[in-house]
Short mmCIF file of N, CA and C in Angstrom, two decimals:
data_model
loop_
_atom_site.label_atom_id
_atom_site.label_comp_id
_atom_site.label_asym_id
_atom_site.label_seq_id
_atom_site.Cartn_x
_atom_site.Cartn_y
_atom_site.Cartn_z
N MET A 1 250.53 82.65 66.97
CA MET A 1 250.65 81.26 67.39
C MET A 1 249.22 80.88 68.06
N LYS A 2 248.77 79.72 67.73
CA LYS A 2 247.45 79.27 68.19
C LYS A 2 247.67 78.88 69.71
N LYS A 3 246.57 78.95 70.40
CA LYS A 3 246.56 78.74 71.74
C LYS A 3 246.86 77.30 72.16
N SER A 4 246.43 76.38 71.29
CA SER A 4 246.73 75.01 71.53
C SER A 4 248.23 74.69 71.29
N SER A 5 248.92 75.39 70.37
CA SER A 5 250.29 75.12 70.17
C SER A 5 251.04 75.83 71.29
N PHE A 6 250.63 76.98 71.94
CA PHE A 6 251.30 77.57 73.05
C PHE A 6 251.15 76.69 74.39
N VAL A 7 249.92 76.17 74.46
CA VAL A 7 249.82 75.34 75.70
C VAL A 7 250.54 74.08 75.53
N ALA A 8 250.62 73.50 74.37
CA ALA A 8 251.39 72.22 74.21
C ALA A 8 252.88 72.67 74.37
N MET A 9 253.51 73.75 73.80
CA MET A 9 254.80 74.14 74.11
C MET A 9 255.06 74.31 75.50
N MET A 10 254.28 74.92 76.30
CA MET A 10 254.49 75.17 77.78
C MET A 10 254.54 73.81 78.45
N LEU A 11 253.50 73.01 78.29
CA LEU A 11 253.46 71.82 78.98
C LEU A 11 254.60 70.89 78.55
N GLY A 12 254.79 70.84 77.24
CA GLY A 12 256.00 70.00 76.80
C GLY A 12 257.33 70.40 77.38
N THR A 13 257.54 71.74 77.58
CA THR A 13 258.80 72.29 78.18
C THR A 13 258.87 71.95 79.67
N VAL A 14 257.80 72.01 80.31
CA VAL A 14 257.77 71.73 81.70
C VAL A 14 258.06 70.29 81.98
N SER A 15 257.44 69.39 81.16
CA SER A 15 257.59 67.96 81.28
C SER A 15 258.99 67.56 80.86
N GLY A 16 259.52 68.09 79.87
CA GLY A 16 260.94 67.86 79.47
C GLY A 16 261.96 68.20 80.49
N VAL A 17 261.72 69.42 81.18
CA VAL A 17 262.66 69.85 82.21
C VAL A 17 262.54 69.00 83.42
N LEU A 18 261.42 68.56 83.82
CA LEU A 18 261.08 67.63 84.96
C LEU A 18 261.69 66.29 84.71
N PHE A 19 261.61 65.75 83.41
CA PHE A 19 262.15 64.52 83.21
C PHE A 19 263.67 64.56 83.11
N ALA A 20 264.19 65.66 82.60
CA ALA A 20 265.64 65.76 82.48
C ALA A 20 266.21 65.95 83.80
N LEU A 21 265.67 66.75 84.71
CA LEU A 21 266.20 66.98 86.06
C LEU A 21 265.98 65.60 86.91
N GLY A 22 264.92 64.90 86.76
CA GLY A 22 264.83 63.72 87.38
C GLY A 22 265.84 62.67 87.05
N MET A 23 266.21 62.54 85.82
CA MET A 23 267.26 61.75 85.32
C MET A 23 268.57 62.06 85.82
N CYS A 24 269.05 63.30 85.86
CA CYS A 24 270.20 63.90 86.41
C CYS A 24 270.26 63.50 87.88
N MET A 25 269.12 63.68 88.61
CA MET A 25 269.08 63.47 90.08
C MET A 25 269.32 61.90 90.33
N ALA A 26 268.72 61.11 89.43
CA ALA A 26 268.78 59.53 89.65
C ALA A 26 270.20 59.06 89.15
N LEU A 27 270.86 59.61 88.25
CA LEU A 27 272.01 59.12 87.63
C LEU A 27 273.31 59.67 88.22
N LEU A 28 273.32 60.88 88.80
CA LEU A 28 274.44 61.48 89.35
C LEU A 28 274.55 61.09 90.82
N PRO A 29 275.54 60.26 91.15
CA PRO A 29 275.61 59.89 92.57
C PRO A 29 276.09 61.04 93.48
N GLU A 30 276.69 62.05 92.91
CA GLU A 30 277.11 63.15 93.66
C GLU A 30 275.86 63.90 94.38
N TRP A 31 274.69 63.87 93.63
CA TRP A 31 273.52 64.46 94.11
C TRP A 31 272.91 63.73 95.21
N ASN A 32 273.10 62.43 95.24
CA ASN A 32 272.47 61.64 96.25
C ASN A 32 270.92 61.85 96.42
N ALA A 33 270.27 61.72 95.31
CA ALA A 33 268.85 61.91 95.19
C ALA A 33 268.19 60.96 94.30
N PHE A 34 268.56 59.69 94.32
CA PHE A 34 267.98 58.68 93.34
C PHE A 34 266.53 58.59 93.44
N THR A 35 265.95 58.36 94.59
CA THR A 35 264.45 58.20 94.64
C THR A 35 263.75 59.38 94.22
N GLU A 36 264.14 60.52 94.67
CA GLU A 36 263.58 61.86 94.19
C GLU A 36 263.69 62.01 92.67
N GLY A 37 264.83 61.54 92.14
CA GLY A 37 264.89 61.66 90.72
C GLY A 37 264.01 60.73 90.00
N ILE A 38 263.77 59.59 90.43
CA ILE A 38 262.82 58.71 89.82
C ILE A 38 261.44 59.32 89.88
N ILE A 39 260.97 59.90 91.00
CA ILE A 39 259.69 60.60 91.15
C ILE A 39 259.56 61.73 90.07
N PHE A 40 260.65 62.60 90.03
CA PHE A 40 260.62 63.70 89.05
C PHE A 40 260.50 63.21 87.65
N GLY A 41 261.28 62.21 87.25
CA GLY A 41 261.27 61.60 86.02
C GLY A 41 259.90 61.10 85.70
N ALA A 42 259.29 60.38 86.63
CA ALA A 42 257.99 59.83 86.35
C ALA A 42 256.93 60.98 86.10
N VAL A 43 257.08 61.94 86.98
CA VAL A 43 256.08 63.06 86.87
C VAL A 43 256.27 63.78 85.53
N GLY A 44 257.57 63.84 85.05
CA GLY A 44 257.70 64.52 83.75
C GLY A 44 257.20 63.47 82.54
N LEU A 45 257.33 62.26 82.66
CA LEU A 45 256.72 61.33 81.63
C LEU A 45 255.23 61.45 81.63
N VAL A 46 254.69 61.43 82.75
CA VAL A 46 253.19 61.46 82.85
C VAL A 46 252.65 62.84 82.31
N LEU A 47 253.35 64.00 82.69
CA LEU A 47 252.99 65.28 82.18
C LEU A 47 253.13 65.36 80.66
N GLY A 48 254.18 64.64 80.11
CA GLY A 48 254.28 64.56 78.78
C GLY A 48 253.18 63.88 77.91
N LEU A 49 252.71 62.74 78.58
CA LEU A 49 251.56 62.00 78.08
C LEU A 49 250.36 62.86 78.17
N ILE A 50 250.07 63.62 79.19
CA ILE A 50 248.95 64.43 79.39
C ILE A 50 248.97 65.59 78.28
N THR A 51 250.25 66.07 78.02
CA THR A 51 250.35 67.06 77.06
C THR A 51 249.86 66.54 75.65
N ILE A 52 250.11 65.37 75.35
CA ILE A 52 249.68 64.80 73.99
C ILE A 52 248.06 64.91 73.95
N PHE A 53 247.51 64.40 75.06
CA PHE A 53 246.04 64.34 75.11
C PHE A 53 245.38 65.68 75.06
N VAL A 54 245.96 66.66 75.87
CA VAL A 54 245.48 68.03 75.92
C VAL A 54 245.55 68.63 74.53
N TRP A 55 246.68 68.51 73.90
CA TRP A 55 246.85 69.11 72.60
C TRP A 55 245.81 68.56 71.51
N ARG A 56 245.67 67.28 71.63
CA ARG A 56 244.74 66.66 70.60
C ARG A 56 243.40 67.09 70.85
N LYS A 57 242.98 67.21 72.10
CA LYS A 57 241.63 67.65 72.53
C LYS A 57 241.41 69.13 71.93
N MET A 58 242.44 70.09 72.20
CA MET A 58 242.34 71.44 71.77
C MET A 58 242.31 71.56 70.38
N GLU A 59 242.97 70.60 69.60
CA GLU A 59 242.97 70.68 68.10
C GLU A 59 241.76 69.98 67.47
N ASN A 60 240.83 69.39 68.42
CA ASN A 60 239.70 68.73 67.97
C ASN A 60 240.07 67.44 67.04
N LYS A 61 241.12 66.87 67.45
CA LYS A 61 241.48 65.60 66.79
C LYS A 61 241.04 64.46 67.40
N ALA A 62 240.83 63.33 66.66
CA ALA A 62 240.39 62.08 67.24
C ALA A 62 241.39 61.49 68.13
N PRO A 63 240.97 60.82 69.08
CA PRO A 63 241.89 60.02 70.00
C PRO A 63 242.74 59.09 69.19
N LEU A 64 243.95 58.84 69.75
CA LEU A 64 244.95 58.01 69.12
C LEU A 64 244.36 56.62 69.17
N LYS A 65 244.53 55.91 67.90
CA LYS A 65 244.18 54.58 67.87
C LYS A 65 245.46 53.79 67.55
N LEU A 66 245.68 52.76 68.26
CA LEU A 66 246.91 51.98 68.07
C LEU A 66 246.71 50.79 67.08
N SER A 67 247.32 50.97 65.93
CA SER A 67 247.26 50.04 64.80
C SER A 67 248.44 49.13 65.00
N PRO A 68 248.58 48.01 64.16
CA PRO A 68 249.85 47.18 64.23
C PRO A 68 251.03 48.07 63.77
N LYS A 69 250.83 48.99 62.64
CA LYS A 69 251.94 49.77 62.12
C LYS A 69 252.33 50.75 63.32
N GLY A 70 251.32 51.33 64.03
CA GLY A 70 251.64 52.26 65.03
C GLY A 70 252.36 51.67 66.25
N PHE A 71 252.06 50.40 66.45
CA PHE A 71 252.63 49.62 67.60
C PHE A 71 254.17 49.32 67.23
N MET A 72 254.37 48.89 65.92
CA MET A 72 255.78 48.61 65.49
C MET A 72 256.57 49.92 65.54
N VAL A 73 255.95 51.01 65.05
CA VAL A 73 256.80 52.36 65.11
C VAL A 73 257.04 52.67 66.61
N LEU A 74 256.15 52.46 67.53
CA LEU A 74 256.38 52.70 69.00
C LEU A 74 257.53 51.80 69.48
N ILE A 75 257.50 50.49 69.10
CA ILE A 75 258.55 49.59 69.53
C ILE A 75 259.97 50.07 68.95
N PHE A 76 259.95 50.55 67.61
CA PHE A 76 261.12 51.04 66.97
C PHE A 76 261.72 52.26 67.58
N SER A 77 260.80 53.15 67.99
CA SER A 77 261.22 54.42 68.67
C SER A 77 261.76 54.20 69.97
N LEU A 78 261.16 53.30 70.66
CA LEU A 78 261.74 52.96 71.98
C LEU A 78 263.07 52.35 72.02
N MET A 79 263.33 51.47 70.90
CA MET A 79 264.61 50.83 70.78
C MET A 79 265.69 51.92 70.47
N GLY A 80 265.33 52.92 69.67
CA GLY A 80 266.17 53.97 69.26
C GLY A 80 266.54 54.79 70.53
N ALA A 81 265.53 55.23 71.27
CA ALA A 81 265.77 56.03 72.38
C ALA A 81 266.54 55.34 73.43
N LEU A 82 266.25 54.03 73.67
CA LEU A 82 266.98 53.15 74.71
C LEU A 82 268.45 53.10 74.21
N ALA A 83 268.68 52.86 72.98
CA ALA A 83 270.01 52.69 72.50
C ALA A 83 270.83 54.07 72.62
N LEU A 84 270.20 55.16 72.41
CA LEU A 84 270.77 56.48 72.55
C LEU A 84 271.08 56.69 74.03
N GLY A 85 270.21 56.33 74.88
CA GLY A 85 270.39 56.51 76.35
C GLY A 85 271.42 55.58 76.88
N ILE A 86 271.44 54.31 76.44
CA ILE A 86 272.50 53.45 76.90
C ILE A 86 273.89 53.93 76.39
N GLY A 87 274.00 54.34 75.22
CA GLY A 87 275.16 55.07 74.70
C GLY A 87 275.76 56.11 75.67
N MET A 88 274.70 57.01 75.98
CA MET A 88 275.14 58.06 76.94
C MET A 88 275.56 57.60 78.18
N CYS A 89 274.98 56.61 78.79
CA CYS A 89 275.34 55.92 80.14
C CYS A 89 276.73 55.40 79.95
N PHE A 90 277.01 54.69 78.89
CA PHE A 90 278.36 54.24 78.73
C PHE A 90 279.39 55.31 78.80
N CYS A 91 279.10 56.47 78.08
CA CYS A 91 280.07 57.59 78.06
C CYS A 91 280.12 58.32 79.35
N LEU A 92 278.93 58.66 80.01
CA LEU A 92 279.01 59.54 81.09
C LEU A 92 279.05 58.86 82.43
N VAL A 93 278.60 57.65 82.51
CA VAL A 93 278.57 57.04 83.82
C VAL A 93 279.66 56.01 83.94
N TRP A 94 279.88 55.23 82.86
CA TRP A 94 280.87 54.09 83.03
C TRP A 94 282.13 54.52 82.30
N GLU A 95 282.26 55.63 81.82
CA GLU A 95 283.48 56.13 81.09
C GLU A 95 283.98 55.15 80.02
N SER A 96 283.21 54.51 79.26
CA SER A 96 283.59 53.63 78.17
C SER A 96 283.18 54.44 76.87
N TYR A 97 284.04 55.29 76.47
CA TYR A 97 283.64 56.17 75.41
C TYR A 97 283.51 55.62 73.94
N ILE A 98 284.33 54.84 73.48
CA ILE A 98 284.22 54.22 72.27
C ILE A 98 282.88 53.48 71.97
N ILE A 99 282.64 52.46 72.89
CA ILE A 99 281.46 51.73 72.87
C ILE A 99 280.26 52.66 72.98
N GLY A 100 280.26 53.54 73.97
CA GLY A 100 279.15 54.50 74.21
C GLY A 100 278.97 55.23 72.96
N ILE A 101 279.84 55.83 72.22
CA ILE A 101 279.64 56.51 71.07
C ILE A 101 279.03 55.72 69.97
N LEU A 102 279.46 54.37 69.85
CA LEU A 102 278.99 53.50 68.81
C LEU A 102 277.42 53.17 69.07
N ILE A 103 277.26 52.84 70.28
CA ILE A 103 275.80 52.51 70.69
C ILE A 103 274.98 53.77 70.45
N GLY A 104 275.33 54.97 70.98
CA GLY A 104 274.72 56.17 70.76
C GLY A 104 274.41 56.52 69.35
N LEU A 105 275.35 56.20 68.36
CA LEU A 105 275.07 56.45 67.00
C LEU A 105 274.15 55.44 66.36
N VAL A 106 274.10 54.28 66.82
CA VAL A 106 273.07 53.27 66.43
C VAL A 106 271.67 53.87 66.86
N GLY A 107 271.60 54.38 68.05
CA GLY A 107 270.30 54.92 68.53
C GLY A 107 269.79 56.09 67.69
N ILE A 108 270.90 56.99 67.44
CA ILE A 108 270.54 58.19 66.49
C ILE A 108 269.96 57.66 65.09
N LEU A 109 270.78 56.66 64.51
CA LEU A 109 270.35 56.16 63.24
C LEU A 109 268.91 55.47 63.33
N LEU A 110 268.52 54.79 64.39
CA LEU A 110 267.33 54.24 64.56
C LEU A 110 266.19 55.32 64.66
N LEU A 111 266.49 56.47 65.36
CA LEU A 111 265.60 57.45 65.47
C LEU A 111 265.37 58.16 64.15
N LEU A 112 266.56 58.42 63.47
CA LEU A 112 266.43 59.04 62.16
C LEU A 112 265.49 58.14 61.17
N GLY A 113 265.57 56.89 61.37
CA GLY A 113 264.82 55.90 60.51
C GLY A 113 263.37 56.14 60.70
N LEU A 114 262.99 56.69 61.84
CA LEU A 114 261.45 56.93 62.02
C LEU A 114 260.91 57.92 61.04
N ILE A 115 261.71 58.72 60.39
CA ILE A 115 261.18 59.74 59.51
C ILE A 115 260.63 58.99 58.16
N PRO A 116 261.56 58.19 57.54
CA PRO A 116 260.90 57.55 56.42
C PRO A 116 259.92 56.57 56.74
N ILE A 117 259.96 55.88 57.84
CA ILE A 117 259.00 54.88 58.30
C ILE A 117 257.55 55.64 58.48
N THR A 118 257.60 56.72 59.08
CA THR A 118 256.23 57.32 59.43
C THR A 118 255.85 58.27 58.35
N LYS A 119 256.64 59.04 57.70
CA LYS A 119 256.18 59.95 56.60
C LYS A 119 256.31 59.39 55.27
N GLY A 120 257.30 58.49 55.07
CA GLY A 120 257.48 57.76 53.78
C GLY A 120 258.45 58.60 52.93
N LEU A 121 258.97 57.98 51.89
CA LEU A 121 259.83 58.79 50.90
C LEU A 121 259.14 58.96 49.60
N LYS A 122 259.31 60.23 49.07
CA LYS A 122 258.65 60.69 47.93
C LYS A 122 259.61 60.95 46.77
#
């Protein structure tokens, strides 16, 4: 395993755990840690963004350039992730399982649609 892949894996794991823990802290009222959860989640997001830049630097890749297609892919992926998260909230927080599953499936389908959008079909 290359050093850059190992560093990216470690930073990505830590950022994912911090983000997930932060979301649990913020969304579970039993934990009574909303503010701390927001802080943990934000630190996880920032560390995830740092991971991208560190990995690209270690791989000697050019910095990311935002093109119109890249911007639309970003918006599409955000819509998919938000739909999946809203579906999870409907199921886990508000106990509306049917609508939560349907919204979550729409989010999953949007995220699966990113594969042909970014890589194309051959």
